[in-house]
mmCIF file of C-alpha atoms in Angstrom:
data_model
loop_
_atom_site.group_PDB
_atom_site.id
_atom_site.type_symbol
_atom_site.label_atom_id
_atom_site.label_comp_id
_atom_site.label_asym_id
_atom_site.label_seq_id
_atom_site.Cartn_x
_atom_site.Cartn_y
_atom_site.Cartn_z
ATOM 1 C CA UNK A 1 -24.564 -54.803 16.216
ATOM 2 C CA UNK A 2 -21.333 -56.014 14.768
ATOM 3 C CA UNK A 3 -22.867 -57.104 11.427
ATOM 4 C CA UNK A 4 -20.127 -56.028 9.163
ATOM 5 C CA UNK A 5 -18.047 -59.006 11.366
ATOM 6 C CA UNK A 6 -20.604 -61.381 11.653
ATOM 7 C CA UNK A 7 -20.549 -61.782 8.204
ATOM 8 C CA UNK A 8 -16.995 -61.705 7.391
ATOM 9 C CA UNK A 9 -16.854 -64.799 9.973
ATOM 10 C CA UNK A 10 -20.004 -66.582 8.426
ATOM 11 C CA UNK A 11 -18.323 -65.403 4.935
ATOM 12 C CA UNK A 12 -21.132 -64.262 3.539
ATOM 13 C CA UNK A 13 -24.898 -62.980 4.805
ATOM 14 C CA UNK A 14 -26.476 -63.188 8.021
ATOM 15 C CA UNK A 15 -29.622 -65.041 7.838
ATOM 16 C CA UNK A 16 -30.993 -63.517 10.798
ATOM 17 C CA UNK A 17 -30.776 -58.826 11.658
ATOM 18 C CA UNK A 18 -30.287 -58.378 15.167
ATOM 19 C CA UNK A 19 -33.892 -56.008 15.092
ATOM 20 C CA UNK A 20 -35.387 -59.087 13.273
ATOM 21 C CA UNK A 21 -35.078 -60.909 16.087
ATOM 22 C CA UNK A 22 -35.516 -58.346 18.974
ATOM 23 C CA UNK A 23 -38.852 -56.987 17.271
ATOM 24 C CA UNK A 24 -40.285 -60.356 16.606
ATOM 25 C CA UNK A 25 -44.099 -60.642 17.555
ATOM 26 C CA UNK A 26 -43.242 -63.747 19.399
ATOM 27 C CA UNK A 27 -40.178 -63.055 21.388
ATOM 28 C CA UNK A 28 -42.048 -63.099 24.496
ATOM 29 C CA UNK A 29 -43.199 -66.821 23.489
ATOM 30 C CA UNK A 30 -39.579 -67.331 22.549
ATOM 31 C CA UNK A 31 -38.459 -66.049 25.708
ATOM 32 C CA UNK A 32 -40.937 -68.291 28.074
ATOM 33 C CA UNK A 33 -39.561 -71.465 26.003
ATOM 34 C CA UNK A 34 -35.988 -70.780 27.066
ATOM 35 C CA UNK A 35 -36.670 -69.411 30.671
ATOM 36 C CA UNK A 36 -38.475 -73.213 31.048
ATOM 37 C CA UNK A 37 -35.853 -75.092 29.655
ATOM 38 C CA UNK A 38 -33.149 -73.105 31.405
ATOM 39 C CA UNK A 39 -34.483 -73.498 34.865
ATOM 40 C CA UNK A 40 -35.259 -77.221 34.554
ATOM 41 C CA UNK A 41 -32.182 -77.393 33.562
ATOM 42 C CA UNK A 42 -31.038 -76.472 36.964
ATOM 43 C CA UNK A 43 -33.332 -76.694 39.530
ATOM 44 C CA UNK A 44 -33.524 -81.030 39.218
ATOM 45 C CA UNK A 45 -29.416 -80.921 40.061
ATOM 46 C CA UNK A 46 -28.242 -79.377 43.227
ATOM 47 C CA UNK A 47 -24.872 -80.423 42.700
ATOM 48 C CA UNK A 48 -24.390 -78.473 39.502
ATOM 49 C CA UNK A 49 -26.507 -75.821 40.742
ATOM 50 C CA UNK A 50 -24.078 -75.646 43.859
ATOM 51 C CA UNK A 51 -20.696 -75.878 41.264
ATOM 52 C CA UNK A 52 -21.705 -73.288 39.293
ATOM 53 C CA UNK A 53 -22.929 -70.649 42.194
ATOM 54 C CA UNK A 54 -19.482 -69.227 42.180
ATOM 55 C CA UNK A 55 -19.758 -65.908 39.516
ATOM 56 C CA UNK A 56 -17.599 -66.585 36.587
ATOM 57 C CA UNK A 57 -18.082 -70.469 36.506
ATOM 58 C CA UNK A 58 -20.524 -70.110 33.803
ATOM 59 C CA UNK A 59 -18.298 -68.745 31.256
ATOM 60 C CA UNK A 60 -15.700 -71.264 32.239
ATOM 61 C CA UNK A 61 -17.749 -74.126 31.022
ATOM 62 C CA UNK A 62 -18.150 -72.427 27.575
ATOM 63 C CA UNK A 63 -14.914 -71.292 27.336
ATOM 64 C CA UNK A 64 -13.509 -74.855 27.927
ATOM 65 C CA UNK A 65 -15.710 -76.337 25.525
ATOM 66 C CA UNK A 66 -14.763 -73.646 22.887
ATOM 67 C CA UNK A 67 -11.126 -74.013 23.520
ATOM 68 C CA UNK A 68 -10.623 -77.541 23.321
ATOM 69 C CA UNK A 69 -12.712 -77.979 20.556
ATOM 70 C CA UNK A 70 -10.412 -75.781 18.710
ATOM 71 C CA UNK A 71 -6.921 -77.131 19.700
ATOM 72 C CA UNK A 72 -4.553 -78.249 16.820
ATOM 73 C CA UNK A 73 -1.927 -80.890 18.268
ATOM 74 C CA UNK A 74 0.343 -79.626 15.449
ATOM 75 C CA UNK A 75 -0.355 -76.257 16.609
ATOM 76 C CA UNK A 76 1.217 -75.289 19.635
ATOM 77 C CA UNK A 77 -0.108 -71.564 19.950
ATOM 78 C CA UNK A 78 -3.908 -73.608 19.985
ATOM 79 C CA UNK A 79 -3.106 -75.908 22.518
ATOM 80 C CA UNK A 80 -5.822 -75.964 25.928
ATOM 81 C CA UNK A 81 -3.455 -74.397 28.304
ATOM 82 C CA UNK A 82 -4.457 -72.824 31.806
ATOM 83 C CA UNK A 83 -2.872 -69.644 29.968
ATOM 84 C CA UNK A 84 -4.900 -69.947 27.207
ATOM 85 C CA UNK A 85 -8.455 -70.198 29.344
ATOM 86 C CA UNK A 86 -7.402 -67.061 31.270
ATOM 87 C CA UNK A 87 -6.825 -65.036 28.118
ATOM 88 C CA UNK A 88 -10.182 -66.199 26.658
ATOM 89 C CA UNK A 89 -11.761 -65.026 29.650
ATOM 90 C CA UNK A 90 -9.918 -62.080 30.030
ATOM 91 C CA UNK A 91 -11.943 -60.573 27.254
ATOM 92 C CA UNK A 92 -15.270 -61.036 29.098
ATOM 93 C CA UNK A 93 -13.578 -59.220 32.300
ATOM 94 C CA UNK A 94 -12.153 -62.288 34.334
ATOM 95 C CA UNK A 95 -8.972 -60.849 34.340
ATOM 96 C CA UNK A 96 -8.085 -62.280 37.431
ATOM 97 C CA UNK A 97 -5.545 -64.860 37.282
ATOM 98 C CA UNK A 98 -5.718 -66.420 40.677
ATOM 99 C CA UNK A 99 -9.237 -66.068 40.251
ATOM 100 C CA UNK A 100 -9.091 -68.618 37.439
ATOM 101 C CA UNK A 101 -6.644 -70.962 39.268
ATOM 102 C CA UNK A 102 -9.611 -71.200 41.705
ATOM 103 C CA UNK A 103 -12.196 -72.061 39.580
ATOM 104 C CA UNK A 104 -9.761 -74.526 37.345
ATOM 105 C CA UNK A 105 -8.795 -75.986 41.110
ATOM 106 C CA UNK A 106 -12.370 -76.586 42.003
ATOM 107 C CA UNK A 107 -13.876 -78.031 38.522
ATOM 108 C CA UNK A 108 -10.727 -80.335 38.696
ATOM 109 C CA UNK A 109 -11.621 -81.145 41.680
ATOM 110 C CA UNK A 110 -15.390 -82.289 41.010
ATOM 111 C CA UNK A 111 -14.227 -84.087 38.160
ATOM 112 C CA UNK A 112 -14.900 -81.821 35.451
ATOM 113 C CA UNK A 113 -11.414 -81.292 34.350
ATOM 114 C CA UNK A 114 -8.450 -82.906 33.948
ATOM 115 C CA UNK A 115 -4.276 -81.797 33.682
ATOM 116 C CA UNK A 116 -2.665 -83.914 30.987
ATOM 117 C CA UNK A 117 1.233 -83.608 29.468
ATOM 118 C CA UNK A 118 1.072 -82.651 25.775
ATOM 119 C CA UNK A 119 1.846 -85.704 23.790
ATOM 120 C CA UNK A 120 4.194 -83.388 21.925
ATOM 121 C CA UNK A 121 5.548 -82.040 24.841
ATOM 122 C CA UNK A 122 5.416 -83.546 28.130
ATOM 123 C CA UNK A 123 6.894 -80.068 29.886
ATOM 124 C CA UNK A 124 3.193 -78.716 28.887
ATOM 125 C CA UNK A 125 0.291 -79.450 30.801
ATOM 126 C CA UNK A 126 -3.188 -79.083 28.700
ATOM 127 C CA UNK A 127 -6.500 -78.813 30.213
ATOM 128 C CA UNK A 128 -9.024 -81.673 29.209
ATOM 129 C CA UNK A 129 -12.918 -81.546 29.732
ATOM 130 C CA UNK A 130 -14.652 -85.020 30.804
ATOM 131 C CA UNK A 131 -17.869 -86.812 30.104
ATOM 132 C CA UNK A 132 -20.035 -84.626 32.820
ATOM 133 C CA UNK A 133 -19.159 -81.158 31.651
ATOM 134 C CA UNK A 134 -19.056 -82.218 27.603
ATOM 135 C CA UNK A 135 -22.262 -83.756 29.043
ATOM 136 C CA UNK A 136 -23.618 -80.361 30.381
ATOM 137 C CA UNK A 137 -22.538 -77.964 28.144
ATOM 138 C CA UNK A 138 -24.757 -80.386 25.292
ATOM 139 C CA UNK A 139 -27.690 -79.457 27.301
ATOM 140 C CA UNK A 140 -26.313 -76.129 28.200
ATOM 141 C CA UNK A 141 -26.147 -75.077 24.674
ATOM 142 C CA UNK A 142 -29.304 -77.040 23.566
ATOM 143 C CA UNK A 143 -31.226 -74.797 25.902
ATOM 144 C CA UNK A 144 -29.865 -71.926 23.882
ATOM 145 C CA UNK A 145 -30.987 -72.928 20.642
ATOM 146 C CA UNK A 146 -34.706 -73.566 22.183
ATOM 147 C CA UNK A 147 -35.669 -69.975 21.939
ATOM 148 C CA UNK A 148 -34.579 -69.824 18.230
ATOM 149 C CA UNK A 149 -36.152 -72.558 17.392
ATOM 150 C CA UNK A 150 -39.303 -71.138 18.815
ATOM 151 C CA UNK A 151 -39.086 -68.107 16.432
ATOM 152 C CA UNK A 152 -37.937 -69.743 13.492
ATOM 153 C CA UNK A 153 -39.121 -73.092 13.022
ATOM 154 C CA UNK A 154 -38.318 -73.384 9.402
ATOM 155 C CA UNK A 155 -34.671 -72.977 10.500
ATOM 156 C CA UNK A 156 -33.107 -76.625 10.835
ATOM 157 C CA UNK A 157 -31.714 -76.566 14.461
ATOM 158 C CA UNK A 158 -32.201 -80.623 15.087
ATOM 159 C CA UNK A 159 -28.706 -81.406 15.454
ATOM 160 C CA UNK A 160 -28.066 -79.129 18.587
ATOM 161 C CA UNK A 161 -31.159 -79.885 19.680
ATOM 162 C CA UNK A 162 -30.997 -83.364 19.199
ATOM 163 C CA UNK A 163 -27.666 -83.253 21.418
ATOM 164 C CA UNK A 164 -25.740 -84.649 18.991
ATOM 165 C CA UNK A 165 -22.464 -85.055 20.639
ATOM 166 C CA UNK A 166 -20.060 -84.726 17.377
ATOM 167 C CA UNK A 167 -22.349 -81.655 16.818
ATOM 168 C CA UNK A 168 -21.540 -80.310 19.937
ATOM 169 C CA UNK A 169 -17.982 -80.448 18.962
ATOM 170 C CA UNK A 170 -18.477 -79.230 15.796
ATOM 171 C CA UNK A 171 -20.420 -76.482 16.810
ATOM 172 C CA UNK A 172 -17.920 -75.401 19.250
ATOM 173 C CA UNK A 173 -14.944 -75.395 17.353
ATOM 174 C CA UNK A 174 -16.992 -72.984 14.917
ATOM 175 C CA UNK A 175 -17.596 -70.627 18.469
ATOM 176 C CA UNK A 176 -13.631 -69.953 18.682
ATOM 177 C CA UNK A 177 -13.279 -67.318 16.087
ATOM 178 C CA UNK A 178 -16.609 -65.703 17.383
ATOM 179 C CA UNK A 179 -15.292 -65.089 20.989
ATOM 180 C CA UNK A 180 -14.084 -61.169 20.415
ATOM 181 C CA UNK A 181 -17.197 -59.894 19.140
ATOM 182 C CA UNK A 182 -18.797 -62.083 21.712
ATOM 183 C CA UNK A 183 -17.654 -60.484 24.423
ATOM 184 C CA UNK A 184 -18.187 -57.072 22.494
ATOM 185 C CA UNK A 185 -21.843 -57.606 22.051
ATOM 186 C CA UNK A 186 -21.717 -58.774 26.371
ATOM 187 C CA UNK A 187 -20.163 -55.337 27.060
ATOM 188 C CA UNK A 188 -23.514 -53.400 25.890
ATOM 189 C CA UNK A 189 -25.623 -55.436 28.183
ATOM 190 C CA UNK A 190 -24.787 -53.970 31.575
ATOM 191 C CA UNK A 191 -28.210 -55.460 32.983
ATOM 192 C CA UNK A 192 -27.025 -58.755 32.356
ATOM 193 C CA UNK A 193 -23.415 -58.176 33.309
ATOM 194 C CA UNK A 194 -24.998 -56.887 36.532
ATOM 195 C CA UNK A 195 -26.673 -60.443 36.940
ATOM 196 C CA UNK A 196 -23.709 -62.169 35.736
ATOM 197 C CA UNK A 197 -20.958 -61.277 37.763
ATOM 198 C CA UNK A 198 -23.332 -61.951 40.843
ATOM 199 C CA UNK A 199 -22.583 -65.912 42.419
ATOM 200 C CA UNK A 200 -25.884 -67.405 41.085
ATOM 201 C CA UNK A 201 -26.826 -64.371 39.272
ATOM 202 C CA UNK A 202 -28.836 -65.673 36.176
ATOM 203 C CA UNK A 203 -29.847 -68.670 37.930
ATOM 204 C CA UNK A 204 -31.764 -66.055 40.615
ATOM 205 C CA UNK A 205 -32.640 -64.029 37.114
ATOM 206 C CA UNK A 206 -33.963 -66.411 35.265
ATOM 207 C CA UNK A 207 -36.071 -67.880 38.101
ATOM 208 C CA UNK A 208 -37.801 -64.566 39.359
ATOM 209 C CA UNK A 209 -38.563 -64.046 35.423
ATOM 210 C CA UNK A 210 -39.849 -67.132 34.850
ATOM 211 C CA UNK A 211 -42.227 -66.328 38.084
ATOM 212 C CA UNK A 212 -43.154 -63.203 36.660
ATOM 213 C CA UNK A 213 -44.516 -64.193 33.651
ATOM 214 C CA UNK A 214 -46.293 -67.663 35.228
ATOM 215 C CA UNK A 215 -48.059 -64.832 37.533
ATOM 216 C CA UNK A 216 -51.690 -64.269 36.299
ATOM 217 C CA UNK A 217 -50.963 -60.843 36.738
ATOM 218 C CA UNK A 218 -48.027 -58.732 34.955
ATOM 219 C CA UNK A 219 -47.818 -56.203 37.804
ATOM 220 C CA UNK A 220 -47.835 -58.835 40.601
ATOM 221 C CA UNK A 221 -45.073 -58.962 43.396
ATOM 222 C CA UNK A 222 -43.046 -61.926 42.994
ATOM 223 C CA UNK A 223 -41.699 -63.481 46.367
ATOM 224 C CA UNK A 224 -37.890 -63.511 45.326
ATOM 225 C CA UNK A 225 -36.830 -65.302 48.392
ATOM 226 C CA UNK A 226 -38.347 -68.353 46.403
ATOM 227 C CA UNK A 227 -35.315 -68.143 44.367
ATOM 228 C CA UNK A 228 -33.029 -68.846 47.115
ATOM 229 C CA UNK A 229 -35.170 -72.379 48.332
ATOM 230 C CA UNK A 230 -34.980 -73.392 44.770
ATOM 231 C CA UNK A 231 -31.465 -73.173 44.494
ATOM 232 C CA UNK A 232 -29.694 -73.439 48.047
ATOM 233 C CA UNK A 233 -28.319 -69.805 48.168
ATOM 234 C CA UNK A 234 -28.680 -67.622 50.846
ATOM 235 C CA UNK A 235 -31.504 -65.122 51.300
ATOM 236 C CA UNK A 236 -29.020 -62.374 52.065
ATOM 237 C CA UNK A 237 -27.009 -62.902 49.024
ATOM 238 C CA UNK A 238 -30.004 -62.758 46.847
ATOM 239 C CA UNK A 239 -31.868 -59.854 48.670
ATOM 240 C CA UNK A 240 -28.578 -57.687 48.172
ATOM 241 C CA UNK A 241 -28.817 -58.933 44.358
ATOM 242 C CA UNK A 242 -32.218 -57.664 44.368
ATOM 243 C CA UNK A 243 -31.310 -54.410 46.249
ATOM 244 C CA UNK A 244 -28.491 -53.741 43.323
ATOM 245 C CA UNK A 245 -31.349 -54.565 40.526
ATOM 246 C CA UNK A 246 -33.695 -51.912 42.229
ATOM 247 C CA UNK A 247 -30.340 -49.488 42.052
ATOM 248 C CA UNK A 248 -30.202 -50.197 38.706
ATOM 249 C CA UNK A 249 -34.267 -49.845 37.627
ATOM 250 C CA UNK A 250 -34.677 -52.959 37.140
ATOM 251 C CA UNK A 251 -37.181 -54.093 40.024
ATOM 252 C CA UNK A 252 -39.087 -52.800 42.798
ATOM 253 C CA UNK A 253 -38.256 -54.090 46.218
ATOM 254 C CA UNK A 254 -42.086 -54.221 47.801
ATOM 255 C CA UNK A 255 -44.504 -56.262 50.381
ATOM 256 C CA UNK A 256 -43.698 -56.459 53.908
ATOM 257 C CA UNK A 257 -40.261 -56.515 55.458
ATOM 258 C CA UNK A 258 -39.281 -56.336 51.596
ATOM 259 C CA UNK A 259 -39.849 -59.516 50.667
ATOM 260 C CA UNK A 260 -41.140 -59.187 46.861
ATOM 261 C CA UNK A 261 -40.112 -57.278 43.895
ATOM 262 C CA UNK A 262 -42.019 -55.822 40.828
ATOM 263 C CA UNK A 263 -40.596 -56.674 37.578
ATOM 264 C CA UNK A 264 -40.201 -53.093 36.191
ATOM 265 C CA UNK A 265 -40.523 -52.315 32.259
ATOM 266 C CA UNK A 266 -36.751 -52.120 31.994
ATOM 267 C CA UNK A 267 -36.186 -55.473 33.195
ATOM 268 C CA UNK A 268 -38.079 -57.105 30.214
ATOM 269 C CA UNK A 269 -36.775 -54.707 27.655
ATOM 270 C CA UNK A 270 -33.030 -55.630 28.768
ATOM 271 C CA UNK A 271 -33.618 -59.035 28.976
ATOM 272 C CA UNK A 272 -35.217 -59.263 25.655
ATOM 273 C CA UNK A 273 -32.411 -57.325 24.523
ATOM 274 C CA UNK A 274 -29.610 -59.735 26.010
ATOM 275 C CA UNK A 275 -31.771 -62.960 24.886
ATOM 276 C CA UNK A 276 -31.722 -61.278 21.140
ATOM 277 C CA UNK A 277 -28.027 -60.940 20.998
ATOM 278 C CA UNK A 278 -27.205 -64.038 22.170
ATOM 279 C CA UNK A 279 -29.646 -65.586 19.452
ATOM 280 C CA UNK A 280 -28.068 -63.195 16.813
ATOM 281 C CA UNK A 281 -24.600 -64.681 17.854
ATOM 282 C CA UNK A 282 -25.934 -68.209 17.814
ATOM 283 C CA UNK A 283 -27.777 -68.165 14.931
ATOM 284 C CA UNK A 284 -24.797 -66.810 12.769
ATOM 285 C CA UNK A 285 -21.934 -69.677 14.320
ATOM 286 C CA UNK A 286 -24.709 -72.210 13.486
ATOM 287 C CA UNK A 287 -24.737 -71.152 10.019
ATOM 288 C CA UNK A 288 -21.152 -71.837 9.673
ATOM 289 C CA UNK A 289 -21.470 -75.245 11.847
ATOM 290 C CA UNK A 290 -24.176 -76.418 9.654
ATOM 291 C CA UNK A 291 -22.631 -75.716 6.493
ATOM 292 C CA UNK A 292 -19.090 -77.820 7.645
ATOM 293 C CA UNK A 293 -22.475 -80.735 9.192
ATOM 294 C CA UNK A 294 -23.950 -80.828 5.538
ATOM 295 C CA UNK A 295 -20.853 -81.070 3.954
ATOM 296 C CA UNK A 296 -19.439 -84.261 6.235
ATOM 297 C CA UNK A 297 -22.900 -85.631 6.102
ATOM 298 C CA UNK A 298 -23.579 -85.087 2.421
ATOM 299 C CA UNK A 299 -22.905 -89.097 1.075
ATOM 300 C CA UNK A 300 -25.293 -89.845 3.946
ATOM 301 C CA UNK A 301 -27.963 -88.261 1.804
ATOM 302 C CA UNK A 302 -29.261 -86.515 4.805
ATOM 303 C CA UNK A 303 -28.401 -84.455 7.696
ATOM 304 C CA UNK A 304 -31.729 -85.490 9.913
ATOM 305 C CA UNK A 305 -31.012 -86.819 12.987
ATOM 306 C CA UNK A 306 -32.732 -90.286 14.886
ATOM 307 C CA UNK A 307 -35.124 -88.223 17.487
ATOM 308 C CA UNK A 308 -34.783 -84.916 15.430
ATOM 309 C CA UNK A 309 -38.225 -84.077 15.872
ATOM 310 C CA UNK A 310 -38.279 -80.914 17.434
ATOM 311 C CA UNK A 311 -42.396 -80.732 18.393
ATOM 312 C CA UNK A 312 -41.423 -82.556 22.513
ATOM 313 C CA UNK A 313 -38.119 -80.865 23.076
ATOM 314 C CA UNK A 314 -39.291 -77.054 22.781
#
């Protein structure tokens, strides 16, 4: 699992194995804590819900974050560029290029981006997030550290979860030199990937999950037309979804007129697999964020954070 890099990016030892994490006794607690936090971190905004149904729109909000957070104005091959986004995303498969004109058109359009002339060049145009999606992606990436946080409490994770905005930056800049094995670790998950690349896909995931387990019953049938009240997508789009899960082994299209699916044993065992990697990955960037956080914070005499308790938040 890409350990040999990991570690010559964290420059030294991971703290967490990737089969540390994936065999923990708790990851199913671990995984309820993040399904909850994901979802609610959806289902009480419509309009974000609605911005990011579009497949690909996702990785877009990381990827700006990431990228901007690791600009150098006296470095002109780190500038935010529209060429730069598409060649960070071409390495997760968005390869499209008018495909990422769209999606730049439309989040400019909502007021999550902005076009501004390099102050060192006013022929370039950079790309600039604003207050809503540095505002999201805080909460976006807080949700990911709740599962972690679940397993390993001893770990100190309060300044992500504590949405400490200079942490957020912090934290991101650290992400940029992860992004190549990041999307190498994405490209062994082809259960996710299918959910992914789906408009809505692990909104419609995560939701149908998060129903599974709340069931009293493992092997209930879970009405996944639920999914598509909950977040305003159609019930065709999600019933073909569901039909290209059952393709794949992942469910079991049941009830009458087809209406409910059984989560089947590969579902869990992919998703747990997914969840661990992207824990593996986070866990090792925070290392390296934290260690640049204790250092700046260091005269301070502490790194805890006002509201760091972590007890209410996962």
């Amino acid at each position: 699992m890409e350990r040999d890099e990991l570690e010559r990016l964290v420059g030294g030892r991971l703290r967490l194995t990737f089969d540390e994490i994936l065999n923990h006794p708790r990851l199913p607690e671990a995984r309820r804590a993040y399904l909850g936090s994901f979802v609610h971190l959806y289902e009480g905004d419509p309009f974000l819900v609605r911005l990011l149904l579009e497949a690909g729109r996702f990785l877009v909000f990381h990827s700006v974050a990431v990228l901007e957070a690791a600009q150098d104005p006296s470095r002109r091959e780190t500038w935010f560029t529209v060429a730069a986004l598409k060649q960070q995303l071409a390495m997760f498969g968005h390869a499209s290029s008018r495909q990422v004109d769209h999606l730049v058109a439309r989040l400019r359009e909502v007021g999550f981006l902005e076009l501004r002339r390099a102050p060192a060049d006013g022929r370039v145009r950079l790309l600039a997030s604003t207050d809503k999606l540095r505002t999201h992606h805080t909460e976006w990436l807080a949700t990911h550290y709740v599962p972690l946080a679940t397993l390993f409490p001893d770990h100190d994770y309060s300044p992500v979860l504590a949405r400490n905005r200079a942490f957020h930056v912090l934290h991101c800049r650290t992400c940029f030199p992860f992004g190549p094995v990041s999307a190498r670790l994405m490209m062994t998950l082809p259960d996710t990937l299918l959910f992914f690349m789906h408009a809505a896909g692990p909104l419609i995931q995560n939701a149908v999950l998060m129903a599974a387990m709340d069931a009293a019953d493992p092997n209930a049938a879970i009405p996944y037309v639920e999914a598509a009240n909950r977040f305003g997508v159609s019930r065709t789009h999600v019933r073909n979804l569901m039909s290209d899960a059952e393709s794949a082994g992942l469910v079991k299209i049941t009830g009458h007129g087809g209406r409910s699916i059984l989560i089947l044993p590969r579902f869990w065992a992919s998703y747990d697999r997914g969840l661990a990697v992207w824990m593996y990955l986070h866990d090792a960037a925070h290392l390296v964020a934290m260690r640049q956080w204790t250092k700046e914070h260091a005269g301070a005499g502490t790194t805890a954070l006002p509201g760091s308790s972590l007890t209410a938040t996962v």
